mmCIF file of C-alpha atoms and ligand atoms in Angstrom:
data_model
loop_
_atom_site.group_PDB
_atom_site.id
_atom_site.type_symbol
_atom_site.label_atom_id
_atom_site.label_comp_id
_atom_site.label_asym_id
_atom_site.label_seq_id
_atom_site.Cartn_x
_atom_site.Cartn_y
_atom_site.Cartn_z
ATOM 1 C CA MET I 219 0.009 -0.340 -0.166
ATOM 2 C CA GLU I 220 1.038 3.786 -1.126
ATOM 3 C CA GLY I 221 2.765 6.028 2.267
ATOM 4 C CA LYS I 222 0.907 8.799 3.146
ATOM 5 C CA LEU I 223 2.409 12.380 2.486
ATOM 6 C CA VAL I 224 2.186 14.503 5.672
ATOM 7 C CA VAL I 225 3.008 17.994 5.870
ATOM 8 C CA ILE I 226 4.143 19.671 8.691
ATOM 9 C CA SER I 227 4.401 23.236 8.681
ATOM 10 C CA GLY I 228 5.298 25.494 11.860
ATOM 11 C CA PHE I 229 6.989 29.171 12.578
ATOM 12 C CA SER I 230 10.764 28.538 11.603
ATOM 13 C CA GLY I 231 12.182 28.126 14.890
ATOM 14 C CA ALA I 232 9.100 26.505 16.634
ATOM 15 C CA GLY I 233 10.888 23.295 17.973
ATOM 16 C CA LYS I 234 8.764 21.256 14.971
ATOM 17 C CA GLY I 235 12.280 19.632 13.165
ATOM 18 C CA THR I 236 12.311 18.530 17.304
ATOM 19 C CA VAL I 237 8.584 17.100 17.236
ATOM 20 C CA ILE I 238 9.010 15.363 13.982
ATOM 21 C CA ARG I 239 12.800 13.387 15.441
ATOM 22 C CA ARG I 240 10.817 12.145 18.132
ATOM 23 C CA LEU I 241 7.783 11.542 16.115
ATOM 24 C CA MET I 242 9.702 8.770 13.292
ATOM 25 C CA GLU I 243 12.130 7.607 16.992
ATOM 26 C CA GLN I 244 8.897 6.269 17.998
ATOM 27 C CA ASN I 245 6.966 5.201 15.220
ATOM 28 C CA LYS I 246 8.262 3.632 11.814
ATOM 29 C CA GLY I 247 8.334 3.791 9.029
ATOM 30 C CA TYR I 248 8.430 6.862 8.119
ATOM 31 C CA ALA I 249 10.936 8.668 5.765
ATOM 32 C CA LEU I 250 11.941 12.050 5.850
ATOM 33 C CA SER I 251 11.738 14.544 3.380
ATOM 34 C CA VAL I 252 15.617 16.708 2.628
ATOM 35 C CA SER I 253 14.833 19.983 1.149
ATOM 36 C CA MET I 254 17.196 21.474 -1.468
ATOM 37 C CA THR I 255 17.513 26.054 -0.400
ATOM 38 C CA THR I 256 19.675 28.622 -1.835
ATOM 39 C CA ARG I 257 20.100 29.795 2.135
ATOM 40 C CA GLN I 258 23.540 29.791 3.623
ATOM 41 C CA PRO I 259 24.171 26.403 6.387
ATOM 42 C CA ARG I 260 23.991 27.154 9.814
ATOM 43 C CA LYS I 261 26.724 26.741 12.602
ATOM 44 C CA GLY I 262 26.343 22.997 12.509
ATOM 45 C CA GLU I 263 24.490 21.632 9.857
ATOM 46 C CA THR I 264 25.977 19.926 7.080
ATOM 47 C CA ASP I 265 25.124 19.388 3.543
ATOM 48 C CA GLY I 266 22.919 16.002 2.351
ATOM 49 C CA VAL I 267 21.192 16.214 6.536
ATOM 50 C CA GLU I 268 19.439 18.782 6.715
ATOM 51 C CA TYR I 269 19.114 20.359 3.144
ATOM 52 C CA HIS I 270 20.394 19.513 0.286
ATOM 53 C CA PHE I 271 22.669 23.632 0.347
ATOM 54 C CA VAL I 272 22.945 24.686 -3.432
ATOM 55 C CA LYS I 273 23.612 27.430 -5.997
ATOM 56 C CA ASN I 274 20.495 29.489 -7.450
ATOM 57 C CA GLU I 275 21.477 27.962 -11.101
ATOM 58 C CA VAL I 276 20.552 24.627 -10.075
ATOM 59 C CA PHE I 277 17.550 24.721 -7.859
ATOM 60 C CA GLU I 278 16.441 26.759 -11.055
ATOM 61 C CA GLU I 279 17.313 24.177 -13.254
ATOM 62 C CA LEU I 280 15.829 22.104 -11.356
ATOM 63 C CA ILE I 281 12.486 23.584 -11.546
ATOM 64 C CA ARG I 282 12.542 23.315 -15.589
ATOM 65 C CA GLN I 283 13.026 19.736 -15.352
ATOM 66 C CA ASP I 284 10.013 19.460 -13.234
ATOM 67 C CA GLY I 285 11.588 17.739 -10.320
ATOM 68 C CA PHE I 286 10.272 19.726 -7.333
ATOM 69 C CA LEU I 287 6.867 18.358 -5.769
ATOM 70 C CA GLU I 288 6.852 21.763 -4.907
ATOM 71 C CA HIS I 289 8.909 24.867 -4.397
ATOM 72 C CA ALA I 290 8.454 28.443 -2.659
ATOM 73 C CA GLY I 291 10.554 31.546 -2.041
ATOM 74 C CA TYR I 292 10.930 32.612 1.758
ATOM 75 C CA VAL I 293 12.953 35.184 3.619
ATOM 76 C CA ASP I 294 15.254 35.657 0.165
ATOM 77 C CA HIS I 295 15.994 32.331 -0.800
ATOM 78 C CA TYR I 296 14.830 29.354 -2.872
ATOM 79 C CA TYR I 297 13.553 26.197 -0.679
ATOM 80 C CA GLY I 298 11.913 22.987 -2.667
ATOM 81 C CA THR I 299 11.185 19.367 -2.149
ATOM 82 C CA PRO I 300 12.842 16.621 -4.394
ATOM 83 C CA ARG I 301 10.101 14.867 -6.164
ATOM 84 C CA ALA I 302 12.363 11.582 -6.702
ATOM 85 C CA PHE I 303 12.653 10.641 -2.667
ATOM 86 C CA VAL I 304 8.738 10.878 -2.083
ATOM 87 C CA GLU I 305 7.589 9.094 -5.329
ATOM 88 C CA GLU I 306 10.594 6.099 -4.466
ATOM 89 C CA ASN I 307 9.511 6.092 -0.689
ATOM 90 C CA MET I 308 5.838 6.655 -0.956
ATOM 91 C CA ALA I 309 5.766 3.922 -3.589
ATOM 92 C CA ALA I 310 7.956 1.916 -1.167
ATOM 93 C CA GLY I 311 4.614 2.273 1.722
ATOM 94 C CA ARG I 312 6.297 4.689 3.573
ATOM 95 C CA ASN I 313 4.648 7.737 4.647
ATOM 96 C CA VAL I 314 7.182 10.219 3.357
ATOM 97 C CA LEU I 315 7.316 13.907 5.989
ATOM 98 C CA LEU I 316 7.646 17.762 4.438
ATOM 99 C CA GLU I 317 8.995 20.642 6.741
ATOM 100 C CA ILE I 318 7.682 22.949 4.640
ATOM 101 C CA GLU I 319 6.471 26.645 4.788
ATOM 102 C CA VAL I 320 3.105 27.875 3.606
ATOM 103 C CA GLN I 321 3.717 28.752 -0.156
ATOM 104 C CA GLY I 322 4.644 24.610 -0.629
ATOM 105 C CA ALA I 323 2.097 23.226 1.719
ATOM 106 C CA MET I 324 -1.282 25.165 -0.572
ATOM 107 C CA GLN I 325 0.974 23.967 -3.389
ATOM 108 C CA ILE I 326 0.951 20.511 -1.524
ATOM 109 C CA ARG I 327 -2.896 20.534 -0.860
ATOM 110 C CA GLU I 328 -3.682 21.415 -4.962
ATOM 111 C CA LYS I 329 -1.679 18.452 -6.046
ATOM 112 C CA TYR I 330 -2.576 16.011 -3.098
ATOM 113 C CA PRO I 331 -5.723 16.119 -2.041
ATOM 114 C CA ASP I 332 -5.125 12.603 0.167
ATOM 115 C CA ALA I 333 -1.985 14.929 1.746
ATOM 116 C CA ILE I 334 -2.291 15.575 6.034
ATOM 117 C CA LEU I 335 -1.571 18.900 7.126
ATOM 118 C CA ALA I 336 -0.744 20.181 9.989
ATOM 119 C CA PHE I 337 0.530 23.469 11.870
ATOM 120 C CA VAL I 338 2.667 23.002 14.393
ATOM 121 C CA THR I 339 2.894 25.966 16.699
ATOM 122 C CA PRO I 340 3.875 26.918 20.173
ATOM 123 C CA PRO I 341 1.126 27.683 23.049
ATOM 124 C CA THR I 342 1.508 31.388 22.925
ATOM 125 C CA ALA I 343 3.548 34.008 20.203
ATOM 126 C CA GLN I 344 6.043 34.724 23.488
ATOM 127 C CA GLU I 345 7.284 31.965 23.762
ATOM 128 C CA LEU I 346 8.482 31.772 19.630
ATOM 129 C CA LYS I 347 10.085 34.733 20.535
ATOM 130 C CA ASN I 348 11.704 32.824 23.930
ATOM 131 C CA ARG I 349 12.415 30.286 21.313
ATOM 132 C CA LEU I 350 13.915 32.249 18.569
ATOM 133 C CA PHE I 351 15.918 34.242 20.168
ATOM 134 C CA GLY I 352 17.015 31.586 22.823
ATOM 135 C CA ARG I 353 18.933 29.439 19.870
ATOM 136 C CA LYS I 354 21.845 32.178 19.415
ATOM 137 C CA THR I 355 22.278 30.688 15.688
ATOM 138 C CA GLU I 356 21.942 33.352 13.959
ATOM 139 C CA SER I 357 21.340 36.457 14.164
ATOM 140 C CA GLU I 358 18.815 38.666 16.027
ATOM 141 C CA GLU I 359 18.205 40.617 12.485
ATOM 142 C CA LYS I 360 17.270 37.342 11.522
ATOM 143 C CA ALA I 361 15.287 36.449 14.068
ATOM 144 C CA MET I 362 13.278 39.163 13.762
ATOM 145 C CA GLY I 363 12.688 38.829 10.154
ATOM 146 C CA ARG I 364 11.791 35.565 10.872
ATOM 147 C CA LEU I 365 9.060 36.406 13.531
ATOM 148 C CA ARG I 366 7.880 39.322 10.918
ATOM 149 C CA ARG I 367 7.298 36.320 8.834
ATOM 150 C CA ALA I 368 5.488 34.356 11.574
ATOM 151 C CA ALA I 369 2.788 37.340 11.726
ATOM 152 C CA GLU I 370 1.659 36.947 8.315
ATOM 153 C CA GLU I 371 2.053 33.509 8.712
ATOM 154 C CA ALA I 372 0.144 32.732 11.305
ATOM 155 C CA PHE I 373 -3.100 34.009 9.371
ATOM 156 C CA SER I 374 -2.445 30.692 7.169
ATOM 157 C CA ILE I 375 -3.173 28.657 10.327
ATOM 158 C CA PRO I 376 -6.948 27.841 9.002
ATOM 159 C CA GLU I 377 -5.938 26.592 6.134
ATOM 160 C CA TYR I 378 -4.500 23.426 8.023
ATOM 161 C CA PRO I 379 -6.941 20.938 8.851
ATOM 162 C CA TYR I 380 -4.800 20.374 12.289
ATOM 163 C CA LEU I 381 -3.123 22.845 14.135
ATOM 164 C CA ILE I 382 -1.338 21.505 17.277
ATOM 165 C CA ILE I 383 -0.163 23.261 19.695
ATOM 166 C CA ASN I 384 3.372 22.323 20.689
ATOM 167 C CA GLU I 385 4.056 22.541 24.805
ATOM 168 C CA ASP I 386 5.429 19.561 25.541
ATOM 169 C CA VAL I 387 7.714 17.375 22.432
ATOM 170 C CA ASP I 388 6.255 13.960 23.477
ATOM 171 C CA ALA I 389 2.781 15.123 23.638
ATOM 172 C CA CYS I 390 2.840 16.719 20.072
ATOM 173 C CA ALA I 391 4.406 14.103 18.361
ATOM 174 C CA GLN I 392 1.700 11.529 19.958
ATOM 175 C CA SER I 393 -0.802 13.480 18.289
ATOM 176 C CA LEU I 394 0.549 14.167 14.543
ATOM 177 C CA GLN I 395 0.602 10.305 15.219
ATOM 178 C CA SER I 396 -2.395 9.811 16.483
ATOM 179 C CA VAL I 397 -3.594 12.168 13.490
ATOM 180 C CA ILE I 398 -1.535 10.508 11.226
ATOM 181 C CA SER I 399 -2.867 6.911 11.482
ATOM 182 C CA GLY I 400 -6.088 7.802 11.219
ATOM 183 C CA ALA I 401 -6.795 6.902 15.728
ATOM 184 C CA TRP I 402 -7.777 10.486 16.135
ATOM 185 C CA THR I 403 -10.278 12.205 13.907
ATOM 186 C CA PRO I 404 -12.212 15.694 13.684
ATOM 187 C CA GLN I 405 -15.734 14.268 14.586
ATOM 188 C CA GLU I 406 -14.252 12.363 17.591
ATOM 189 C CA PRO I 407 -11.721 14.588 19.885
ATOM 190 C CA ASP I 408 -12.823 12.423 22.758
ATOM 191 C CA GLY I 409 -11.811 9.377 20.879
ATOM 192 C CA PRO I 410 -8.699 7.198 21.834
ATOM 193 C CA HIS I 411 -6.209 10.206 21.024
ATOM 194 C CA ILE I 412 -3.587 11.076 24.539
ATOM 195 C CA GLY I 413 -1.219 13.756 23.327
ATOM 196 C CA GLY I 414 -0.808 17.201 22.872
ATOM 197 C CA GLU I 415 -3.989 19.802 22.116
ATOM 198 C CA ILE I 416 -4.978 19.647 18.404
ATOM 199 C CA ILE I 417 -7.575 22.014 17.510
ATOM 200 C CA THR I 418 -9.891 21.575 13.946
ATOM 201 C CA ASP I 419 -12.296 23.718 14.426
ATOM 202 C CA PRO I 420 -12.330 26.454 11.646
ATOM 203 C CA ALA I 421 -13.972 28.822 14.482
ATOM 204 C CA GLU I 422 -11.292 27.945 16.755
ATOM 205 C CA LYS I 423 -8.048 28.171 14.618
ATOM 206 C CA GLU I 424 -9.151 31.141 13.099
ATOM 207 C CA ALA I 425 -9.121 32.536 16.475
ATOM 208 C CA PHE I 426 -6.056 31.609 17.980
ATOM 209 C CA ALA I 427 -4.096 32.546 14.625
ATOM 210 C CA ARG I 428 -5.540 36.560 15.329
ATOM 211 C CA THR I 429 -4.659 36.726 18.747
ATOM 212 C CA PHE I 430 -1.272 34.759 18.203
ATOM 213 C CA SER I 431 -0.475 37.265 15.203
ATOM 214 C CA ALA I 432 -1.725 40.583 17.343
ATOM 215 C CA ARG I 433 0.836 39.342 20.384
ATOM 216 C CA LEU I 434 4.029 39.228 17.773
ATOM 217 C CA GLU I 435 2.479 42.590 16.427
ATOM 218 C CA GLU I 436 3.039 43.897 20.300
ATOM 219 C CA ILE I 437 5.991 41.723 20.691
ATOM 220 C CA LEU I 438 7.258 43.049 17.154
ATOM 221 C CA SER I 439 6.550 46.718 17.994
ATOM 222 C CA GLN I 440 7.996 47.015 21.588
HETATM 223 P P1 5GP F 714 15.092 27.387 7.366
HETATM 224 O O1 5GP F 714 15.600 28.294 6.964
HETATM 225 O O2 5GP F 714 14.907 28.158 9.076
HETATM 226 O O3 5GP F 714 15.650 25.525 8.119
HETATM 227 O O4 5GP F 714 13.651 27.489 6.938
HETATM 228 C C1 5GP F 714 12.523 28.354 6.546
HETATM 229 C C2 5GP F 714 11.547 27.778 6.546
HETATM 230 O O5 5GP F 714 11.233 27.033 4.840
HETATM 231 C C3 5GP F 714 10.449 26.430 7.155
HETATM 232 O O6 5GP F 714 9.380 27.302 7.707
HETATM 233 C C4 5GP F 714 10.908 25.893 6.551
HETATM 234 O O7 5GP F 714 9.560 24.601 7.481
HETATM 235 C C5 5GP F 714 10.288 26.200 5.014
HETATM 236 N N1 5GP F 714 11.307 25.093 3.945
HETATM 237 C C6 5GP F 714 12.173 23.629 4.238
HETATM 238 N N2 5GP F 714 11.885 23.090 3.042
HETATM 239 C C7 5GP F 714 10.908 23.901 2.628
HETATM 240 C C8 5GP F 714 10.757 23.009 1.099
HETATM 241 O O8 5GP F 714 11.388 21.799 0.589
HETATM 242 N N3 5GP F 714 9.806 23.751 0.403
HETATM 243 C C9 5GP F 714 8.782 25.120 1.197
HETATM 244 N N4 5GP F 714 7.639 25.345 0.836
HETATM 245 N N5 5GP F 714 9.737 25.192 2.417
HETATM 246 C C10 5GP F 714 10.586 24.728 2.928
#
């Protein structure tokens, strides 16, 4: 049986990478897509592990060859999902995880209506700021740029069927697993799931997004 395509989005620096690693440690049958990007590696990042780091020309050539499942521009750089890895792993029955931003997620939603889309977020805007500035792998200016971007991205939260609150890594990974495996459904919010909070109600998602974005604006104007 073909594996599922799973899109996980979230604010940059909000800890979704950690949640994905935990999900893969605790459950078999997953493959994580390694994206291609034109941004510079950060300290500690290795080519082929976090990303395939390439020059603009290489990226643009692969666009021409239709080598991406999706691609997008984000803070001055290209990011994209190489098509071959995803197709091979899904055919082999593995669930493929894409850790991508909103524009790419919307492309996947169009092309793959069966894909599962989840947005993972820290519980509050202040917590996002603390996580972004706490990581110290890039300049304050860049961290501010990511916060600004997050204030815009928050408005896309309602586009995702699942909003998962990342208060605790284990709980959040469990929630993701229950959504992906189909053990939890929006119709049965009190079903067999144990884990972090999952919000699927459109009005609740919108309220969360509005509050989060407004708080971020306040933080940015301080
Ligand atoms: P970062 O530079 O912090 O690693 O990533 C910036 C943003 O790009 C994150 O939101 C990340 O999820 C997203 N991203 C990473 N790879 C891809 C990709 O292949 N496609 C798209 N559309 N976004 C990606």
